[in-house]
PDB file of C-alpha atoms in Angstrom:
ATOM      1  CA  GLN A   1     -18.995  -4.493  -2.201  1.00 94.00           C
ATOM      2  CA  VAL A   2     -15.504  -5.546  -2.832  1.00 95.00           C
ATOM      3  CA  GLN A   3     -14.031  -6.522   0.569  1.00 97.00           C
ATOM      4  CA  LEU A   4     -10.799  -8.056   1.820  1.00 98.00           C
ATOM      5  CA  VAL A   5     -11.506  -9.971   5.570  1.00 98.00           C
ATOM      6  CA  GLN A   6      -7.483 -11.106   6.807  1.00 98.00           C
ATOM      7  CA  SER A   7      -7.002 -13.916   9.769  1.00 98.00           C
ATOM      8  CA  GLY A   8      -6.434 -13.197  12.858  1.00 97.00           C
ATOM      9  CA  ALA A   9      -3.363 -12.043  14.437  1.00 98.00           C
ATOM     10  CA  GLU A  10      -0.576 -14.164  15.737  1.00 97.00           C
ATOM     11  CA  VAL A  11       2.825 -14.271  18.487  1.00 98.00           C
ATOM     12  CA  LYS A  12       5.701 -15.766  16.536  1.00 98.00           C
ATOM     13  CA  LYS A  13       9.070 -16.534  18.156  1.00 98.00           C
ATOM     14  CA  PRO A  14      11.762 -15.533  16.234  1.00 97.00           C
ATOM     15  CA  GLY A  15      12.439 -18.248  13.761  1.00 97.00           C
ATOM     16  CA  ALA A  16       9.899 -19.448  13.668  1.00 98.00           C
ATOM     17  CA  SER A  17       6.800 -18.720  10.287  1.00 98.00           C
ATOM     18  CA  VAL A  18       3.891 -17.316  10.166  1.00 98.00           C
ATOM     19  CA  LYS A  19       0.726 -17.880   7.601  1.00 98.00           C
ATOM     20  CA  VAL A  20      -1.548 -14.596   7.010  1.00 98.00           C
ATOM     21  CA  SER A  21      -4.678 -15.074   5.167  1.00 98.00           C
ATOM     22  CA  CYS A  22      -7.159 -12.845   3.135  1.00 98.00           C
ATOM     23  CA  LYS A  23     -10.043 -14.025   1.745  1.00 98.00           C
ATOM     24  CA  ALA A  24     -11.606 -11.582  -0.742  1.00 98.00           C
ATOM     25  CA  SER A  25     -15.429 -11.541  -1.954  1.00 97.00           C
ATOM     26  CA  GLY A  26     -17.690  -9.031  -4.586  1.00 97.00           C
ATOM     27  CA  TYR A  27     -15.022  -9.491  -6.965  1.00 96.00           C
ATOM     28  CA  THR A  28     -13.396 -12.679  -9.274  1.00 96.00           C
ATOM     29  CA  PHE A  29     -10.800 -13.683  -7.141  1.00 97.00           C
ATOM     30  CA  THR A  30      -8.889 -14.790 -10.431  1.00 96.00           C
ATOM     31  CA  SER A  31      -9.190 -11.154 -12.330  1.00 95.00           C
ATOM     32  CA  TYR A  32      -6.945  -8.307  -9.912  1.00 95.00           C
ATOM     33  CA  ASP A  33      -3.916  -9.309  -8.230  1.00 95.00           C
ATOM     34  CA  ILE A  34      -3.213  -9.241  -4.674  1.00 97.00           C
ATOM     35  CA  ASN A  35      -0.483  -8.229  -3.359  1.00 97.00           C
ATOM     36  CA  TRP A  36       1.051  -7.839   0.314  1.00 98.00           C
ATOM     37  CA  VAL A  37       2.456  -4.769   2.429  1.00 98.00           C
ATOM     38  CA  ARG A  38       3.148  -4.498   6.201  1.00 98.00           C
ATOM     39  CA  GLN A  39       3.960  -1.574   8.750  1.00 98.00           C
ATOM     40  CA  ALA A  40       5.699  -1.268  11.922  1.00 98.00           C
ATOM     41  CA  THR A  41       4.711   0.591  14.360  1.00 95.00           C
ATOM     42  CA  GLY A  42       4.931   4.417  13.598  1.00 94.00           C
ATOM     43  CA  GLN A  43       6.662   3.772  10.106  1.00 97.00           C
ATOM     44  CA  GLY A  44       5.862   3.714   6.343  1.00 97.00           C
ATOM     45  CA  LEU A  45       4.797   0.999   4.488  1.00 98.00           C
ATOM     46  CA  GLU A  46       6.730  -1.367   2.548  1.00 97.00           C
ATOM     47  CA  TRP A  47       5.498  -2.906  -0.501  1.00 97.00           C
ATOM     48  CA  MET A  48       6.223  -7.314   0.123  1.00 97.00           C
ATOM     49  CA  GLY A  49       4.974  -8.502  -2.769  1.00 97.00           C
ATOM     50  CA  TRP A  50       1.983  -9.491  -5.271  1.00 95.00           C
ATOM     51  CA  MET A  51       0.640 -12.327  -6.768  1.00 96.00           C
ATOM     52  CA  ASN A  52      -1.998 -13.152  -9.978  1.00 95.00           C
ATOM     53  CA  PRO A  53      -4.854 -15.208  -8.181  1.00 96.00           C
ATOM     54  CA  ASN A  54      -5.382 -17.252 -11.691  1.00 96.00           C
ATOM     55  CA  SER A  55      -2.175 -18.526 -13.062  1.00 96.00           C
ATOM     56  CA  GLY A  56      -0.275 -17.738  -9.438  1.00 96.00           C
ATOM     57  CA  ASN A  57       2.892 -16.230 -10.533  1.00 95.00           C
ATOM     58  CA  THR A  58       3.851 -14.248  -8.456  1.00 96.00           C
ATOM     59  CA  GLY A  59       7.105 -11.283  -7.153  1.00 94.00           C
ATOM     60  CA  TYR A  60       9.092 -10.516  -4.825  1.00 96.00           C
ATOM     61  CA  ALA A  61      10.159  -6.677  -3.462  1.00 94.00           C
ATOM     62  CA  GLN A  62      14.276  -7.817  -3.180  1.00 93.00           C
ATOM     63  CA  LYS A  63      14.066  -7.512   0.869  1.00 95.00           C
ATOM     64  CA  PHE A  64      12.148 -10.237   1.214  1.00 96.00           C
ATOM     65  CA  GLN A  65      13.171 -13.359  -1.676  1.00 95.00           C
ATOM     66  CA  GLY A  66      13.929 -16.603  -0.010  1.00 96.00           C
ATOM     67  CA  ARG A  67      12.011 -15.732   3.211  1.00 98.00           C
ATOM     68  CA  VAL A  68       7.866 -15.050   1.702  1.00 98.00           C
ATOM     69  CA  THR A  69       5.660 -16.771  -0.234  1.00 98.00           C
ATOM     70  CA  MET A  70       2.829 -16.403  -1.641  1.00 98.00           C
ATOM     71  CA  THR A  71      -0.026 -18.218  -2.590  1.00 98.00           C
ATOM     72  CA  ARG A  72      -3.663 -18.921  -3.106  1.00 98.00           C
ATOM     73  CA  ASN A  73      -6.994 -21.064  -2.899  1.00 98.00           C
ATOM     74  CA  THR A  74      -8.928 -20.328  -5.717  1.00 97.00           C
ATOM     75  CA  SER A  75     -12.163 -22.527  -4.609  1.00 97.00           C
ATOM     76  CA  ILE A  76     -12.410 -20.885  -1.894  1.00 98.00           C
ATOM     77  CA  SER A  77     -11.499 -16.940  -2.901  1.00 98.00           C
ATOM     78  CA  THR A  78      -8.403 -17.001  -0.545  1.00 98.00           C
ATOM     79  CA  ALA A  79      -4.778 -15.317  -0.955  1.00 98.00           C
ATOM     80  CA  TYR A  80      -1.908 -16.120   1.775  1.00 98.00           C
ATOM     81  CA  MET A  81       1.317 -14.960   2.800  1.00 98.00           C
ATOM     82  CA  GLU A  82       3.861 -17.189   4.384  1.00 98.00           C
ATOM     83  CA  LEU A  83       6.903 -14.753   6.078  1.00 98.00           C
ATOM     84  CA  SER A  84       9.541 -17.717   6.881  1.00 98.00           C
ATOM     85  CA  SER A  85      12.460 -17.254   9.765  1.00 98.00           C
ATOM     86  CA  LEU A  86      10.892 -14.615  11.338  1.00 98.00           C
ATOM     87  CA  ARG A  87      12.714 -11.051  13.871  1.00 97.00           C
ATOM     88  CA  SER A  88      12.380  -9.426  15.827  1.00 97.00           C
ATOM     89  CA  GLU A  89      11.971  -6.125  12.824  1.00 97.00           C
ATOM     90  CA  ASP A  90       9.202  -8.417  11.277  1.00 98.00           C
ATOM     91  CA  THR A  91       6.943  -7.208  14.298  1.00 98.00           C
ATOM     92  CA  ALA A  92       3.915  -5.043  12.277  1.00 98.00           C
ATOM     93  CA  VAL A  93       0.569  -4.968  10.688  1.00 98.00           C
ATOM     94  CA  TYR A  94       0.489  -7.305   7.288  1.00 98.00           C
ATOM     95  CA  TYR A  95      -1.997  -5.716   5.108  1.00 98.00           C
ATOM     96  CA  CYS A  96      -3.512  -7.438   1.559  1.00 98.00           C
ATOM     97  CA  ALA A  97      -4.052  -4.910  -1.476  1.00 98.00           C
ATOM     98  CA  ARG A  98      -6.171  -5.711  -4.468  1.00 97.00           C
ATOM     99  CA  ALA A  99      -4.075  -4.629  -7.559  1.00 93.00           C
ATOM    100  CA  SER A 100      -5.940  -2.461 -10.427  1.00 84.00           C
ATOM    101  CA  PRO A 101      -4.696  -2.512 -14.030  1.00 78.00           C
ATOM    102  CA  THR A 102      -3.737   0.738 -13.859  1.00 80.00           C
ATOM    103  CA  SER A 103      -1.349   2.067  -9.682  1.00 80.00           C
ATOM    104  CA  GLY A 104      -3.156   1.715  -7.234  1.00 90.00           C
ATOM    105  CA  TYR A 105      -4.945  -0.059  -4.761  1.00 92.00           C
ATOM    106  CA  GLY A 106      -7.969   0.242  -4.457  1.00 90.00           C
ATOM    107  CA  ALA A 107      -8.719  -2.372  -1.766  1.00 96.00           C
ATOM    108  CA  TRP A 108      -7.567  -3.223   1.755  1.00 97.00           C
ATOM    109  CA  GLY A 109      -7.773  -5.543   3.915  1.00 98.00           C
ATOM    110  CA  GLN A 110      -8.020  -4.501   7.519  1.00 98.00           C
ATOM    111  CA  GLY A 111      -4.389  -5.418   8.389  1.00 98.00           C
ATOM    112  CA  THR A 112      -3.018  -7.831  10.538  1.00 98.00           C
ATOM    113  CA  LEU A 113      -0.955  -7.621  12.905  1.00 98.00           C
ATOM    114  CA  VAL A 114       2.158 -10.230  13.121  1.00 98.00           C
ATOM    115  CA  THR A 115       4.393 -10.070  16.240  1.00 98.00           C
ATOM    116  CA  VAL A 116       8.114 -11.670  16.856  1.00 98.00           C
ATOM    117  CA  SER A 117       8.837 -11.608  20.456  1.00 96.00           C
ATOM    118  CA  SER A 118      10.554 -14.514  22.418  1.00 94.00           C
TER     119      SER A 118
ATOM    120  CA  GLU B   1      15.557  -0.872  -8.157  1.00 83.00           C
ATOM    121  CA  ILE B   2      13.020   3.187  -7.908  1.00 90.00           C
ATOM    122  CA  VAL B   3      13.019   5.531  -4.719  1.00 94.00           C
ATOM    123  CA  LEU B   4      10.620   8.189  -3.878  1.00 97.00           C
ATOM    124  CA  THR B   5      11.159  10.742  -1.950  1.00 98.00           C
ATOM    125  CA  GLN B   6       8.222  12.863  -0.278  1.00 98.00           C
ATOM    126  CA  SER B   7       8.362  16.970   0.970  1.00 97.00           C
ATOM    127  CA  PRO B   8       8.000  18.114   3.106  1.00 97.00           C
ATOM    128  CA  ALA B   9       8.324  15.000   5.986  1.00 98.00           C
ATOM    129  CA  THR B  10       5.076  17.163   8.262  1.00 98.00           C
ATOM    130  CA  LEU B  11       3.077  19.588   7.173  1.00 98.00           C
ATOM    131  CA  SER B  12       1.620  21.886   9.071  1.00 98.00           C
ATOM    132  CA  LEU B  13      -1.674  24.355   8.239  1.00 97.00           C
ATOM    133  CA  SER B  14      -5.037  25.465   9.163  1.00 97.00           C
ATOM    134  CA  PRO B  15      -8.492  24.390   7.389  1.00 97.00           C
ATOM    135  CA  GLY B  16      -9.574  25.824   4.440  1.00 97.00           C
ATOM    136  CA  GLU B  17      -5.349  26.072   3.379  1.00 97.00           C
ATOM    137  CA  ARG B  18      -4.426  24.931   0.621  1.00 98.00           C
ATOM    138  CA  ALA B  19      -2.366  21.586   1.865  1.00 98.00           C
ATOM    139  CA  THR B  20       1.060  20.783  -1.530  1.00 98.00           C
ATOM    140  CA  LEU B  21       2.710  17.873  -1.355  1.00 98.00           C
ATOM    141  CA  SER B  22       5.248  16.455  -3.432  1.00 98.00           C
ATOM    142  CA  CYS B  23       6.642  13.156  -3.952  1.00 98.00           C
ATOM    143  CA  ARG B  24      10.171  12.757  -6.271  1.00 97.00           C
ATOM    144  CA  ALA B  25      11.417   9.477  -7.737  1.00 95.00           C
ATOM    145  CA  SER B  26      14.500   8.977  -8.038  1.00 94.00           C
ATOM    146  CA  GLN B  27      13.732   7.671 -12.169  1.00 92.00           C
ATOM    147  CA  SER B  28      11.280   8.081 -14.510  1.00 90.00           C
ATOM    148  CA  VAL B  29       8.093   6.094 -13.188  1.00 88.00           C
ATOM    149  CA  SER B  30       5.751   7.081 -16.570  1.00 78.00           C
ATOM    150  CA  SER B  31       2.316   7.368 -14.765  1.00 83.00           C
ATOM    151  CA  TYR B  32       1.843   4.745 -13.263  1.00 89.00           C
ATOM    152  CA  LEU B  33       1.305   7.176  -9.284  1.00 95.00           C
ATOM    153  CA  ALA B  34      -0.807   6.360  -6.937  1.00 96.00           C
ATOM    154  CA  TRP B  35      -1.496   8.506  -3.514  1.00 97.00           C
ATOM    155  CA  TYR B  36      -2.720   7.082   0.092  1.00 98.00           C
ATOM    156  CA  GLN B  37      -4.613   9.356   3.190  1.00 98.00           C
ATOM    157  CA  GLN B  38      -4.214   6.748   6.374  1.00 98.00           C
ATOM    158  CA  LYS B  39      -5.354   7.677   9.689  1.00 97.00           C
ATOM    159  CA  PRO B  40      -4.222   6.401  12.624  1.00 95.00           C
ATOM    160  CA  GLY B  41      -4.866   2.253  12.949  1.00 95.00           C
ATOM    161  CA  GLN B  42      -6.944   2.047   9.380  1.00 97.00           C
ATOM    162  CA  ALA B  43      -5.349   0.084   6.283  1.00 97.00           C
ATOM    163  CA  PRO B  44      -4.837   3.455   3.671  1.00 97.00           C
ATOM    164  CA  ARG B  45      -6.983   4.475   1.519  1.00 97.00           C
ATOM    165  CA  LEU B  46      -7.052   5.262  -2.612  1.00 96.00           C
ATOM    166  CA  LEU B  47      -7.090   9.289  -3.228  1.00 97.00           C
ATOM    167  CA  ILE B  48      -5.639   9.000  -7.484  1.00 97.00           C
ATOM    168  CA  TYR B  49      -4.209   6.526  -9.381  1.00 95.00           C
ATOM    169  CA  ASP B  50      -2.291   6.967 -12.541  1.00 94.00           C
ATOM    170  CA  ALA B  51      -1.010  10.265 -11.202  1.00 95.00           C
ATOM    171  CA  SER B  52      -3.919  12.587 -11.558  1.00 96.00           C
ATOM    172  CA  ASN B  53      -7.107  10.240 -11.504  1.00 96.00           C
ATOM    173  CA  ARG B  54      -9.725  10.229  -8.471  1.00 96.00           C
ATOM    174  CA  ALA B  55     -10.324   6.972  -7.001  1.00 95.00           C
ATOM    175  CA  THR B  56     -13.985   6.288  -6.121  1.00 92.00           C
ATOM    176  CA  GLY B  57     -15.389   8.256  -3.784  1.00 95.00           C
ATOM    177  CA  ILE B  58     -13.493  10.991  -3.285  1.00 97.00           C
ATOM    178  CA  PRO B  59     -14.072  14.720  -3.014  1.00 97.00           C
ATOM    179  CA  ALA B  60     -12.960  17.443  -5.513  1.00 98.00           C
ATOM    180  CA  ARG B  61     -10.716  19.135  -3.516  1.00 98.00           C
ATOM    181  CA  PHE B  62      -7.901  16.578  -3.848  1.00 98.00           C
ATOM    182  CA  SER B  63      -6.242  16.543  -7.038  1.00 98.00           C
ATOM    183  CA  GLY B  64      -3.316  14.765  -8.208  1.00 97.00           C
ATOM    184  CA  SER B  65      -0.681  16.526 -10.832  1.00 97.00           C
ATOM    185  CA  GLY B  66       2.809  15.274 -12.597  1.00 95.00           C
ATOM    186  CA  SER B  67       4.421  12.631 -14.533  1.00 92.00           C
ATOM    187  CA  GLY B  68       8.018  11.714 -14.721  1.00 91.00           C
ATOM    188  CA  THR B  69       9.563  11.993 -11.363  1.00 94.00           C
ATOM    189  CA  ASP B  70       7.711  14.912 -10.489  1.00 96.00           C
ATOM    190  CA  PHE B  71       5.194  14.421  -8.372  1.00 97.00           C
ATOM    191  CA  THR B  72       2.015  16.704  -6.374  1.00 98.00           C
ATOM    192  CA  LEU B  73      -1.156  16.196  -4.298  1.00 98.00           C
ATOM    193  CA  THR B  74      -3.087  18.617  -3.753  1.00 98.00           C
ATOM    194  CA  ILE B  75      -5.788  19.597  -1.284  1.00 98.00           C
ATOM    195  CA  SER B  76      -7.413  22.772  -2.401  1.00 97.00           C
ATOM    196  CA  SER B  77      -9.217  23.844   0.581  1.00 97.00           C
ATOM    197  CA  LEU B  78      -8.553  21.363   4.208  1.00 98.00           C
ATOM    198  CA  GLU B  79     -11.071  19.854   6.059  1.00 97.00           C
ATOM    199  CA  PRO B  80     -10.835  18.823   9.772  1.00 97.00           C
ATOM    200  CA  GLU B  81     -10.654  15.183   8.389  1.00 97.00           C
ATOM    201  CA  ASP B  82      -7.851  15.624   5.518  1.00 98.00           C
ATOM    202  CA  PHE B  83      -5.198  15.313   8.708  1.00 97.00           C
ATOM    203  CA  ALA B  84      -3.084  12.371   7.912  1.00 98.00           C
ATOM    204  CA  VAL B  85      -0.150  10.797   6.365  1.00 98.00           C
ATOM    205  CA  TYR B  86       0.106  10.781   2.762  1.00 98.00           C
ATOM    206  CA  TYR B  87       1.813   8.488   0.214  1.00 98.00           C
ATOM    207  CA  CYS B  88       2.739   8.499  -3.091  1.00 98.00           C
ATOM    208  CA  GLN B  89       3.553   4.883  -4.215  1.00 97.00           C
ATOM    209  CA  GLN B  90       4.821   3.596  -8.194  1.00 95.00           C
ATOM    210  CA  ARG B  91       4.526   0.356 -10.085  1.00 91.00           C
ATOM    211  CA  SER B  92       6.987  -0.696 -12.657  1.00 85.00           C
ATOM    212  CA  ASN B  93       5.436  -1.583 -15.751  1.00 78.00           C
ATOM    213  CA  TRP B  94       6.394  -5.387 -15.547  1.00 79.00           C
ATOM    214  CA  PRO B  95       6.785  -7.148 -13.575  1.00 79.00           C
ATOM    215  CA  PRO B  96       4.790  -4.918 -11.614  1.00 81.00           C
ATOM    216  CA  LEU B  97       7.165  -4.326  -8.708  1.00 88.00           C
ATOM    217  CA  TYR B  98       5.903  -1.120  -6.399  1.00 93.00           C
ATOM    218  CA  THR B  99       7.963   1.297  -4.453  1.00 95.00           C
ATOM    219  CA  PHE B 100       6.019   3.766  -0.808  1.00 97.00           C
ATOM    220  CA  GLY B 101       7.364   6.807  -0.467  1.00 98.00           C
ATOM    221  CA  GLN B 102       8.033   7.272   3.487  1.00 98.00           C
ATOM    222  CA  GLY B 103       5.408   9.569   4.036  1.00 98.00           C
ATOM    223  CA  THR B 104       4.389  13.092   4.640  1.00 98.00           C
ATOM    224  CA  LYS B 105       2.539  13.436   8.100  1.00 98.00           C
ATOM    225  CA  LEU B 106      -0.191  16.288   6.883  1.00 98.00           C
ATOM    226  CA  GLU B 107      -1.175  17.948  11.465  1.00 97.00           C
ATOM    227  CA  ILE B 108      -3.257  20.443  12.313  1.00 95.00           C
ATOM    228  CA  LYS B 109      -1.315  24.292  12.671  1.00 92.00           C
TER     229      LYS B 109
END
């Protein structure tokens, strides 16, 4: 079955960077875009960007341009999301999700809590 | 950027009742509209894709409709496990840029 397994919780200081991984299994990794979505406690879902694992092409929400980088390692079917210049407002659960050619994400990772605190 | 507005923010209903959730887009999104259910501590679950298609394993009581700028998620007869937060999401054709609505909380009356 399709699975996305994310790395564990992180605690970072303001100004630092965080890199979250998302390991895919149960399907051909290069066949579906991986998207990243975050959710602050008690808040809604916020789309961050997408990456095509085959080409490496990316697209980012304007809010995160210049601070986020999405990459992949196809040999281990793993996608990465790195967010730099962290601030307290970046404290959230970060999800990876597999996009389909139609609308919608049919598979999600379990989420990774990133806490930014001095 | 396309903005999705969901209404109502909170919907209070009883099991067995019919729920109607709305999602309005600031400009046409064709049929690239999805609905998700999220329960506390869990990742969202895809319910509906392309406005009206149920995702795999989703019960028939969930249905989606609409096109252009106005979309609706209907739950025909609420089960206890349906009380959760629901989000709509749109995708632009190319490049694939996405936005979410702010969510509707469906609570037990």
